[in-house]
mmCIF file of C-alpha atoms in Angstrom:
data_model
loop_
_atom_site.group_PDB
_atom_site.id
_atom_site.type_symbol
_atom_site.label_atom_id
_atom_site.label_comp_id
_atom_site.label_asym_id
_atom_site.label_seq_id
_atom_site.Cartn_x
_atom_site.Cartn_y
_atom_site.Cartn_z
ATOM 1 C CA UNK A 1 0.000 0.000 0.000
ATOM 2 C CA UNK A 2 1.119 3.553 -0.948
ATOM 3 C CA UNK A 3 2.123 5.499 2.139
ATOM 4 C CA UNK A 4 0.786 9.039 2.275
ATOM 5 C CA UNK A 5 2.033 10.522 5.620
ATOM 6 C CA UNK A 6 4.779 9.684 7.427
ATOM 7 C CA UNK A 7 5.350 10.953 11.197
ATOM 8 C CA UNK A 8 9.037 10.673 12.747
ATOM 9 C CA UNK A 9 8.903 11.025 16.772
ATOM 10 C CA UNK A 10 12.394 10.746 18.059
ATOM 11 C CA UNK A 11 11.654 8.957 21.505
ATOM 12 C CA UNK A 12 13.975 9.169 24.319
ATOM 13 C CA UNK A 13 13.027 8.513 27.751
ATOM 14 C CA UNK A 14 9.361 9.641 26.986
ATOM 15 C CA UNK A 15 7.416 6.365 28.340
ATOM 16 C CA UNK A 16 4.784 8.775 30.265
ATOM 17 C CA UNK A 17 4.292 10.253 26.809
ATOM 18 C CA UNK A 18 3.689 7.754 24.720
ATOM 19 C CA UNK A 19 0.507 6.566 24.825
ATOM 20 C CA UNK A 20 -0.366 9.847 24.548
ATOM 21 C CA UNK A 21 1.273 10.678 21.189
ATOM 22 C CA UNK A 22 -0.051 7.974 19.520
ATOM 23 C CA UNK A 23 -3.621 8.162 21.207
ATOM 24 C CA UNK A 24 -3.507 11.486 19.494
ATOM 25 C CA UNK A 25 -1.346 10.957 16.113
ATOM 26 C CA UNK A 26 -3.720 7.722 15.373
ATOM 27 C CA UNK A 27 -6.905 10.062 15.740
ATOM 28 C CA UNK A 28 -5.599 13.332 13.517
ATOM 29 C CA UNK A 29 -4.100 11.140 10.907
ATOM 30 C CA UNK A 30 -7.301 8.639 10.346
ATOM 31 C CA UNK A 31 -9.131 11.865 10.341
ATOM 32 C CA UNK A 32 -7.119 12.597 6.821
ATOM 33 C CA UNK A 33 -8.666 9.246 5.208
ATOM 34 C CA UNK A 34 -5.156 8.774 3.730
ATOM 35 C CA UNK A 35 -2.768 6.269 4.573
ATOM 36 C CA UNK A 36 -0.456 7.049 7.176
ATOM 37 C CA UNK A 37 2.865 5.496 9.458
ATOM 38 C CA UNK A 38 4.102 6.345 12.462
ATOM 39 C CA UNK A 39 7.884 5.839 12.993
ATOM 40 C CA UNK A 40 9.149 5.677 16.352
ATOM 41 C CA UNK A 41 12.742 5.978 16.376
ATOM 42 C CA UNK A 42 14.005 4.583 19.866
ATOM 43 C CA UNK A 43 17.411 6.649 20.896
ATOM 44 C CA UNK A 44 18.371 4.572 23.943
ATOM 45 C CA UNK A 45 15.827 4.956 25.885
ATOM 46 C CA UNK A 46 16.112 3.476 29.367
ATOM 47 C CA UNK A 47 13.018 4.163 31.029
ATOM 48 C CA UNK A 48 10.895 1.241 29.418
ATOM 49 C CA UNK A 49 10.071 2.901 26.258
ATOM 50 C CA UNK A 50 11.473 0.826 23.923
ATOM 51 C CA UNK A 51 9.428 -1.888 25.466
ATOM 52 C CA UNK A 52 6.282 0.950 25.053
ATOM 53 C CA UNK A 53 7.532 1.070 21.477
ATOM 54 C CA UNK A 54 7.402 -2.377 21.170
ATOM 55 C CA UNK A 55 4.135 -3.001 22.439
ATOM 56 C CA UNK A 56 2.341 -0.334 20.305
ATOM 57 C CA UNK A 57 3.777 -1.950 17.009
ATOM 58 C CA UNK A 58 2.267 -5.107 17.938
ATOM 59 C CA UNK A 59 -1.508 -3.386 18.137
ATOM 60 C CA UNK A 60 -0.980 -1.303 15.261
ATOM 61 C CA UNK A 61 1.034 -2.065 12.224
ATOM 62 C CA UNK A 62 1.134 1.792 11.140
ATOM 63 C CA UNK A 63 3.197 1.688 13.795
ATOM 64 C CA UNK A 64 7.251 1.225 12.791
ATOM 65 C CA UNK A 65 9.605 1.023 15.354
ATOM 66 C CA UNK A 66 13.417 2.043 14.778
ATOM 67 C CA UNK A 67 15.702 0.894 18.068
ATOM 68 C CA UNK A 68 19.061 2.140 18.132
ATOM 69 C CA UNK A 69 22.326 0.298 19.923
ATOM 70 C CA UNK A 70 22.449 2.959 21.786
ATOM 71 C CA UNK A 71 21.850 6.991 22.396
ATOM 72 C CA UNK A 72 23.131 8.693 19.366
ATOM 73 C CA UNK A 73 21.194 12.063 19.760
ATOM 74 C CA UNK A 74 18.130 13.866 18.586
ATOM 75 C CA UNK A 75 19.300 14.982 15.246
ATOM 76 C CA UNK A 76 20.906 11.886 14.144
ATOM 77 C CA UNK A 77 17.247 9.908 15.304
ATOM 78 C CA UNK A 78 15.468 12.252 12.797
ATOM 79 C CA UNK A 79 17.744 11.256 10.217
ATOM 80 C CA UNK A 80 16.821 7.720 10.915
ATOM 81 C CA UNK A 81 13.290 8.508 11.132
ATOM 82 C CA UNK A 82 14.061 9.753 7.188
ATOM 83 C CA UNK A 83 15.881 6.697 5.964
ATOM 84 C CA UNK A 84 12.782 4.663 7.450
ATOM 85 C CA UNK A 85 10.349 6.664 6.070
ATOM 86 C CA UNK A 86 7.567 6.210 2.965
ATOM 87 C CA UNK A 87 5.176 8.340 2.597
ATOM 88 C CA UNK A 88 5.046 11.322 -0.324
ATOM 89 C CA UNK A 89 4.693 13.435 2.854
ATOM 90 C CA UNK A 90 7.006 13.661 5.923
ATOM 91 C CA UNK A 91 6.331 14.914 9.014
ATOM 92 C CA UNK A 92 8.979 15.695 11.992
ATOM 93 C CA UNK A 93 7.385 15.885 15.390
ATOM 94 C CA UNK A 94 8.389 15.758 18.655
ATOM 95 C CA UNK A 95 7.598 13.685 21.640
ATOM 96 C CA UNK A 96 6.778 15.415 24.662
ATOM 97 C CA UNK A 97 3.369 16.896 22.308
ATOM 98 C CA UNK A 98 4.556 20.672 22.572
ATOM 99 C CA UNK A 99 4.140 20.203 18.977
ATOM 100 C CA UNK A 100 0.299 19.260 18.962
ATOM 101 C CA UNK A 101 -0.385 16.644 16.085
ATOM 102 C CA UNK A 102 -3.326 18.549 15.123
ATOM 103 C CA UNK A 103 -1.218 20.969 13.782
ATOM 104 C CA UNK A 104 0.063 18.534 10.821
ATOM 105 C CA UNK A 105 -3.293 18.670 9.416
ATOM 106 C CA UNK A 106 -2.882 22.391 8.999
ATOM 107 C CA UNK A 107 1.219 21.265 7.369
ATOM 108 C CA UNK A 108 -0.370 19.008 4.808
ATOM 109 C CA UNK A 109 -3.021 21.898 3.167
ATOM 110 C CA UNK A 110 -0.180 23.970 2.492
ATOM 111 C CA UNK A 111 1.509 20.788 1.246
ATOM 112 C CA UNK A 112 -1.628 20.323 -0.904
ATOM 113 C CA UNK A 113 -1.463 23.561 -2.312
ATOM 114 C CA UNK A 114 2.150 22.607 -3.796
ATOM 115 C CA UNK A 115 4.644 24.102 -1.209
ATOM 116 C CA UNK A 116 7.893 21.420 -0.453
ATOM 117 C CA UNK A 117 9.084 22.560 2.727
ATOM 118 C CA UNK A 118 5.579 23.752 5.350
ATOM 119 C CA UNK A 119 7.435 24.618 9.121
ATOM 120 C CA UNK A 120 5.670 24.894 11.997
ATOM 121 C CA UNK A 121 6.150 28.930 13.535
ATOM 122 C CA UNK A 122 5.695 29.283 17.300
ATOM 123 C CA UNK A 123 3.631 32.205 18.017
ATOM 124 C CA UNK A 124 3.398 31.355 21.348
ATOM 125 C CA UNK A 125 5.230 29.424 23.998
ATOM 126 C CA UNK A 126 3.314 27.724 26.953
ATOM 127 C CA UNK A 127 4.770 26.522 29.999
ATOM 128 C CA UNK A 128 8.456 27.818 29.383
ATOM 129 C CA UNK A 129 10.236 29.882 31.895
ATOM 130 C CA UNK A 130 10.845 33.508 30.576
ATOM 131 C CA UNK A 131 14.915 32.066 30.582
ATOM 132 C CA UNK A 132 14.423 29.525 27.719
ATOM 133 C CA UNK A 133 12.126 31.943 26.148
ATOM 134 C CA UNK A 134 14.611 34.697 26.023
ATOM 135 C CA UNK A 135 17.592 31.828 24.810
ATOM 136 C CA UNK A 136 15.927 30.198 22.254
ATOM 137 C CA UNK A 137 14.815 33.822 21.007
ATOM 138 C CA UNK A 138 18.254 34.756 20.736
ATOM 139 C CA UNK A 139 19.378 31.769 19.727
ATOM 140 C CA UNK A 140 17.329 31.662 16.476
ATOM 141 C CA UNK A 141 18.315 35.089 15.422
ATOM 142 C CA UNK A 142 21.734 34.782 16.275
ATOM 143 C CA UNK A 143 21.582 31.859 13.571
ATOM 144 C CA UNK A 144 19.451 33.686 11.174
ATOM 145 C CA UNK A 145 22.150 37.040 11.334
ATOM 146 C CA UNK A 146 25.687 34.910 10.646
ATOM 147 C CA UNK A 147 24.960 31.782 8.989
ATOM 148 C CA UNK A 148 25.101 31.774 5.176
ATOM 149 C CA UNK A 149 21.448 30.246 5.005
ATOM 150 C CA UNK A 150 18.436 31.981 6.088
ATOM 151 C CA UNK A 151 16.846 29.528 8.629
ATOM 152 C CA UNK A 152 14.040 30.829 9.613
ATOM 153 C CA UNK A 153 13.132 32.039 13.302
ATOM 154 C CA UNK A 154 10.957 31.048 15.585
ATOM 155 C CA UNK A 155 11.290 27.448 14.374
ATOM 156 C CA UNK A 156 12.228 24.485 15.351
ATOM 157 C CA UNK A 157 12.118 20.741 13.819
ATOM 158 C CA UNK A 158 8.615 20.473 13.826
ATOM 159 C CA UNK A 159 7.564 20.486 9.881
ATOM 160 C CA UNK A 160 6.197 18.610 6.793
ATOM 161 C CA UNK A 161 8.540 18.020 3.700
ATOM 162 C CA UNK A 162 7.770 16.470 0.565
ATOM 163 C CA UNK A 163 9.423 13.203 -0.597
ATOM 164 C CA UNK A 164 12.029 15.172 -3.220
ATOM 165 C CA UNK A 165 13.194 16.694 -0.357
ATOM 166 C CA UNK A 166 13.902 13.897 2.043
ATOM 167 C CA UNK A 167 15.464 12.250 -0.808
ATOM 168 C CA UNK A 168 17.730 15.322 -0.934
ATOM 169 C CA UNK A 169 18.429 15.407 2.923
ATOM 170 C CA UNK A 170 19.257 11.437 2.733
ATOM 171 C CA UNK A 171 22.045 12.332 0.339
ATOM 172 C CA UNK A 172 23.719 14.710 3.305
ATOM 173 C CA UNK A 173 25.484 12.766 5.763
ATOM 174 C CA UNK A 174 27.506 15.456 7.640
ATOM 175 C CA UNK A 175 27.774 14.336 11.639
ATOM 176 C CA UNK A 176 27.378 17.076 13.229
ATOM 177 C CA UNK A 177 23.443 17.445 12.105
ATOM 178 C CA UNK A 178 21.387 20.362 11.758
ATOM 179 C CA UNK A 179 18.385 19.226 10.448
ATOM 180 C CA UNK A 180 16.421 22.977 10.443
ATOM 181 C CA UNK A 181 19.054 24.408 8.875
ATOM 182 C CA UNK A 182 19.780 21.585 6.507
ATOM 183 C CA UNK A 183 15.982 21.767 5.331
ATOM 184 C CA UNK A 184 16.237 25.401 4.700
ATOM 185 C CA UNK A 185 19.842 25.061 2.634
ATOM 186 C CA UNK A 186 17.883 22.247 0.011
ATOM 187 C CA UNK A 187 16.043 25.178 -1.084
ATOM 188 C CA UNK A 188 12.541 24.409 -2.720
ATOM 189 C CA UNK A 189 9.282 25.862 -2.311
ATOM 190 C CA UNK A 190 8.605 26.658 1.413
ATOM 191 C CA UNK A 191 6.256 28.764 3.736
ATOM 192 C CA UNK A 192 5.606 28.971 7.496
ATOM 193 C CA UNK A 193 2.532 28.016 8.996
ATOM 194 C CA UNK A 194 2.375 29.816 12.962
ATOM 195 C CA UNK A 195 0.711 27.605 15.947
ATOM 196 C CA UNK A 196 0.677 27.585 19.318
ATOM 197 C CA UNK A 197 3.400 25.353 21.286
ATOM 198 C CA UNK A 198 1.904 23.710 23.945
ATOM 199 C CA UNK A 199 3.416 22.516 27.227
ATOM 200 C CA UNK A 200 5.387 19.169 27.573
ATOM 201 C CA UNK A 201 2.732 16.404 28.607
ATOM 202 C CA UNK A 202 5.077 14.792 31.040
ATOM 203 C CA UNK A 203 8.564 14.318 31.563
ATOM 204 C CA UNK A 204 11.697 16.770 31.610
ATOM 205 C CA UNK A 205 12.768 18.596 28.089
ATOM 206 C CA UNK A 206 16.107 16.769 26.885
ATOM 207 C CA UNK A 207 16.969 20.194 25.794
ATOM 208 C CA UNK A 208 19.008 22.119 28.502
ATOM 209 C CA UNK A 209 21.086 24.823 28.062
ATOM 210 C CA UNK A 210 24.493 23.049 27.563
ATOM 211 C CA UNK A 211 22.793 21.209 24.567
ATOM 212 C CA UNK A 212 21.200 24.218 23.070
ATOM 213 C CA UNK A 213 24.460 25.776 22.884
ATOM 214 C CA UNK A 214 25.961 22.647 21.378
ATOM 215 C CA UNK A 215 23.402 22.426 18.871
ATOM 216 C CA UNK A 216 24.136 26.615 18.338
ATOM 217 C CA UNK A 217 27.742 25.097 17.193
ATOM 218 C CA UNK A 218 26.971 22.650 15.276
ATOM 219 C CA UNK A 219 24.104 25.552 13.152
ATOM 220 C CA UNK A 220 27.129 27.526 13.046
ATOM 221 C CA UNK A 221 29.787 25.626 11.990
ATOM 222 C CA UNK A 222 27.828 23.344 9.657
ATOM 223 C CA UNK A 223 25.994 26.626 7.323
ATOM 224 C CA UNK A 224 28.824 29.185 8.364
ATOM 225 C CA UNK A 225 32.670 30.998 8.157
ATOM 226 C CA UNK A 226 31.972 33.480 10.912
ATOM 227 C CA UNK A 227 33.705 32.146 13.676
ATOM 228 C CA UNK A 228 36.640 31.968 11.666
ATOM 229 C CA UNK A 229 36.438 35.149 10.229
ATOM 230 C CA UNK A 230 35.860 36.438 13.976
ATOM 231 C CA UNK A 231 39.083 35.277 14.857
ATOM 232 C CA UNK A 232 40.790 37.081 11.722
ATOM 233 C CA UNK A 233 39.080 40.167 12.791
ATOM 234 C CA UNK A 234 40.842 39.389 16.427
ATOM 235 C CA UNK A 235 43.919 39.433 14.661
ATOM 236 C CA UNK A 236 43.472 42.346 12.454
ATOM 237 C CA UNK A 237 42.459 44.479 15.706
ATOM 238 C CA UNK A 238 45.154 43.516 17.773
ATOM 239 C CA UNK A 239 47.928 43.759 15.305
ATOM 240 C CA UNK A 240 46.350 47.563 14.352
ATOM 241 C CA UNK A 241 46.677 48.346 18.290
ATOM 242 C CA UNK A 242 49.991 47.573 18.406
ATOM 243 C CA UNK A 243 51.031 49.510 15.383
ATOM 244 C CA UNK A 244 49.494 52.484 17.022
ATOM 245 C CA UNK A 245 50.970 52.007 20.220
ATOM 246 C CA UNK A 246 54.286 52.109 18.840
ATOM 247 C CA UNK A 247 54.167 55.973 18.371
ATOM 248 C CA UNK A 248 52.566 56.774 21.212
ATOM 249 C CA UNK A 249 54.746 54.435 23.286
ATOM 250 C CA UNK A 250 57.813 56.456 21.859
ATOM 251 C CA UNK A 251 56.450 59.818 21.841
ATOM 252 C CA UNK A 252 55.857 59.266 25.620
ATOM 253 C CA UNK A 253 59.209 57.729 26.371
ATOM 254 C CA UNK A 254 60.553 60.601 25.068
ATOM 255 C CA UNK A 255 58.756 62.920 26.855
ATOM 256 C CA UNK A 256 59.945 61.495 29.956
ATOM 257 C CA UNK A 257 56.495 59.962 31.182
ATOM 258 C CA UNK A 258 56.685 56.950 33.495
ATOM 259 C CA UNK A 259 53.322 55.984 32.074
ATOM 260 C CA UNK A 260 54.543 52.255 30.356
ATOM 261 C CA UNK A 261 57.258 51.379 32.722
ATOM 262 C CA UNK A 262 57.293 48.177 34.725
ATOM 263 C CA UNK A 263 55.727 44.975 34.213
ATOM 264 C CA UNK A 264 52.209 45.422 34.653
ATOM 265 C CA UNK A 265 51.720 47.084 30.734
ATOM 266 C CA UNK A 266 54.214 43.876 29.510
ATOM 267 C CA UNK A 267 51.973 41.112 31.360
ATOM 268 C CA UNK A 268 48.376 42.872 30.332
ATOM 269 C CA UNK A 269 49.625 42.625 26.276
ATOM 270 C CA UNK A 270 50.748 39.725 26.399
ATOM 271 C CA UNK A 271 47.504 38.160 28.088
ATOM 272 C CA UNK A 272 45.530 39.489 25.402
ATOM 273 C CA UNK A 273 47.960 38.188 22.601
ATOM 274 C CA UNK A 274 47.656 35.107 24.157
ATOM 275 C CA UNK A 275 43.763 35.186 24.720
ATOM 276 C CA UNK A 276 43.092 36.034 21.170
ATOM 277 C CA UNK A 277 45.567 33.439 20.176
ATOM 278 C CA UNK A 278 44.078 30.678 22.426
ATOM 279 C CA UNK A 279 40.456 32.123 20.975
ATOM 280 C CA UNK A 280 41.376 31.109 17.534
ATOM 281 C CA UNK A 281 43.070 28.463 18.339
ATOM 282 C CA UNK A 282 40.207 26.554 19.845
ATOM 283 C CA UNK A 283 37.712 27.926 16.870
ATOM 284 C CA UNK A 284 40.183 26.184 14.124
ATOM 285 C CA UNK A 285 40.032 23.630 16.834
ATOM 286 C CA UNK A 286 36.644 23.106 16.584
ATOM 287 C CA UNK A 287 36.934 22.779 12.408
ATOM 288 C CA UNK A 288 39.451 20.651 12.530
ATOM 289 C CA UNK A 289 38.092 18.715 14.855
ATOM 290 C CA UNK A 290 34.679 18.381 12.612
ATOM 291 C CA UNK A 291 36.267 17.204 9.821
ATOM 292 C CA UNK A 292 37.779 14.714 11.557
ATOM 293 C CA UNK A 293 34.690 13.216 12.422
ATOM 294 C CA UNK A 294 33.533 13.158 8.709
ATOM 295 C CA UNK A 295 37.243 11.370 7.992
ATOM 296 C CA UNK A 296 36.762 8.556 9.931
ATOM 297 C CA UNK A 297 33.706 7.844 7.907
ATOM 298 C CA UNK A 298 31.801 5.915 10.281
ATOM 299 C CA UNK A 299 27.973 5.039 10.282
ATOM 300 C CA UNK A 300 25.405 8.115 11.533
ATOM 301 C CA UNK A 301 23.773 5.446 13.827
ATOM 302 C CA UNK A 302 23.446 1.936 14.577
ATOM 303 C CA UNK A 303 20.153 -0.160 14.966
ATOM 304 C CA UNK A 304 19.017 -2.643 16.695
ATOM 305 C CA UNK A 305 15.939 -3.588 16.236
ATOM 306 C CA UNK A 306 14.054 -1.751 12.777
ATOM 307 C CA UNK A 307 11.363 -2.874 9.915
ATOM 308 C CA UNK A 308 12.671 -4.594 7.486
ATOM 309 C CA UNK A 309 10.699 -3.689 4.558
ATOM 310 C CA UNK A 310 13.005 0.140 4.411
#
């Protein structure tokens, strides 16, 4: 049978959740009279929900479950959840139901109307502190100003994309996995459609802050120069400071000021220097480092348990 829809949930750790998500995925997408799947891709869970996962593909066979080894991450699970998938339309949604299914009804009339690419806006934010609110804010239009693609704000991985496109996306096996931004670089025909983001259901978000910040690096790195270009600037500015404090320097000496004598002027340059040095040291660190990963060539993600009929 021809697969219309497909839904990827990453799952991790979300066993109070899941009956949930389906409960209310099963009833939105029978709704659509069209066939639909529902891929659950496992990411090491280890509160029972692979077992959860398990149990729900036995009473339902539009229900696929992908089980990895072991945790691999978020991103790399919704590139799983695309490898898996078979339906002309694909839908990325999370877990914890901030991003209500009812909303991918809304995704696939855009989708109707011929538009590749339909993200999901947040207009509004329920049941986040005003911290996170302020962070991800930032955070999306610190992306959109200095990477080289225009990803828009307000978004996250919540969206519909037609089949073209995840066939593009399959092709693009970078590690370090942006999947927003990689969506937005394929190009096609694309539009936003704003909702409301609900609270989480249950659970803890398996975003904090040191992972929002990683996954900040790897938007920037992966669709941008700018850090390295920040560190040329660095060098460009301190190297122009010390060519005008040469004169000045002299022109005081000369004078008989005091002003630069002693150690205290030595020891403040040179920790600078060696700030800015250390600075872009770690950013060509952090490059290097990248394409070491893609060197070693090895598989995005390994699976344990998955349907076989791919």
């Amino acid at each position: 049978m021809k697969i219309t829809y497909s839904i990827i949930a990453p799952i991790y750790n979300e066993i109070d959740n899941l009956p949930e998500l389906y409960r209310r995925v099963k009833e939105v997408m029978d709704s659509s009279g069209e066939p639909w799947e529902l891929i659950l891709v496992d990411d090491g869970s280890t509160d029972g929900s692979t077992d959860g996962i398990r149990a729900l593909a036995e009473k339902d066979k539009t229900v696929r479950p992908v089980i990895f080894a072991r945790n691999f991450g978020h991103q790399v699970a919704i590139t799983a959840g695309w490898d898996y998938a078979r339906g002309d339309a694909v839908v990325i949604i999370d877990a914890d139901l901030q991003d209500p299914p009812e909303v991918i009804l809304k995704l696939a009339k855009k989708w109707k109307e011929g538009y590749e690419v339909v993200y999901a806006v947040r207009g509004e934010r329920e049941g986040e502190t005003w911290f996170k609110k302020f962070t991800a804010a930032m955070f999306y239009r610190i992306i959109y100003s200095i990477t080289d693609v225009k990803i828009p704000v307000d978004t996250g991985d919540f969206r519909l994309m037609d089949r073209k496109v995840v066939n593009v996306l399959k092709q693009m096996k970078e590690r370090h996995r942006f999947p927003r931004g990689m969506s937005a670089w394929v190009g096609f025909k694309q539009i936003g459609v704003t909702y409301k983001r609900a609270a989480r259901v249950a659970g803890v978000t398996k975003y904090p802050f040191k992972k929002m910040l990683r996954l900040a690096l790897n938007a920037i790195t992966g669709f941008s120069y700018f850090p390295l270009q920040v560190a040329t600037y660095f060098g460009f500015i301190s190297a122009g400071m010390s060519i005008l404090a040469i004169p000045v320097v002299a022109i005081l000496r000369l004078a008989g000021s005091h002003f630069f004598e002693g150690q205290t002027t030595t020891l403040v340059s040179v920790l600078f220097l060696g700030g800015v040095q250390l600075i872009s040291l770690g950013i060509l660190g952090e490059y290097i480092g990248r394409l070491y990963d893609e060197a070693k060539g090895r598989p995005l993600y390994i699976v344990r348990d998955a349907p076989e009929d791919q």
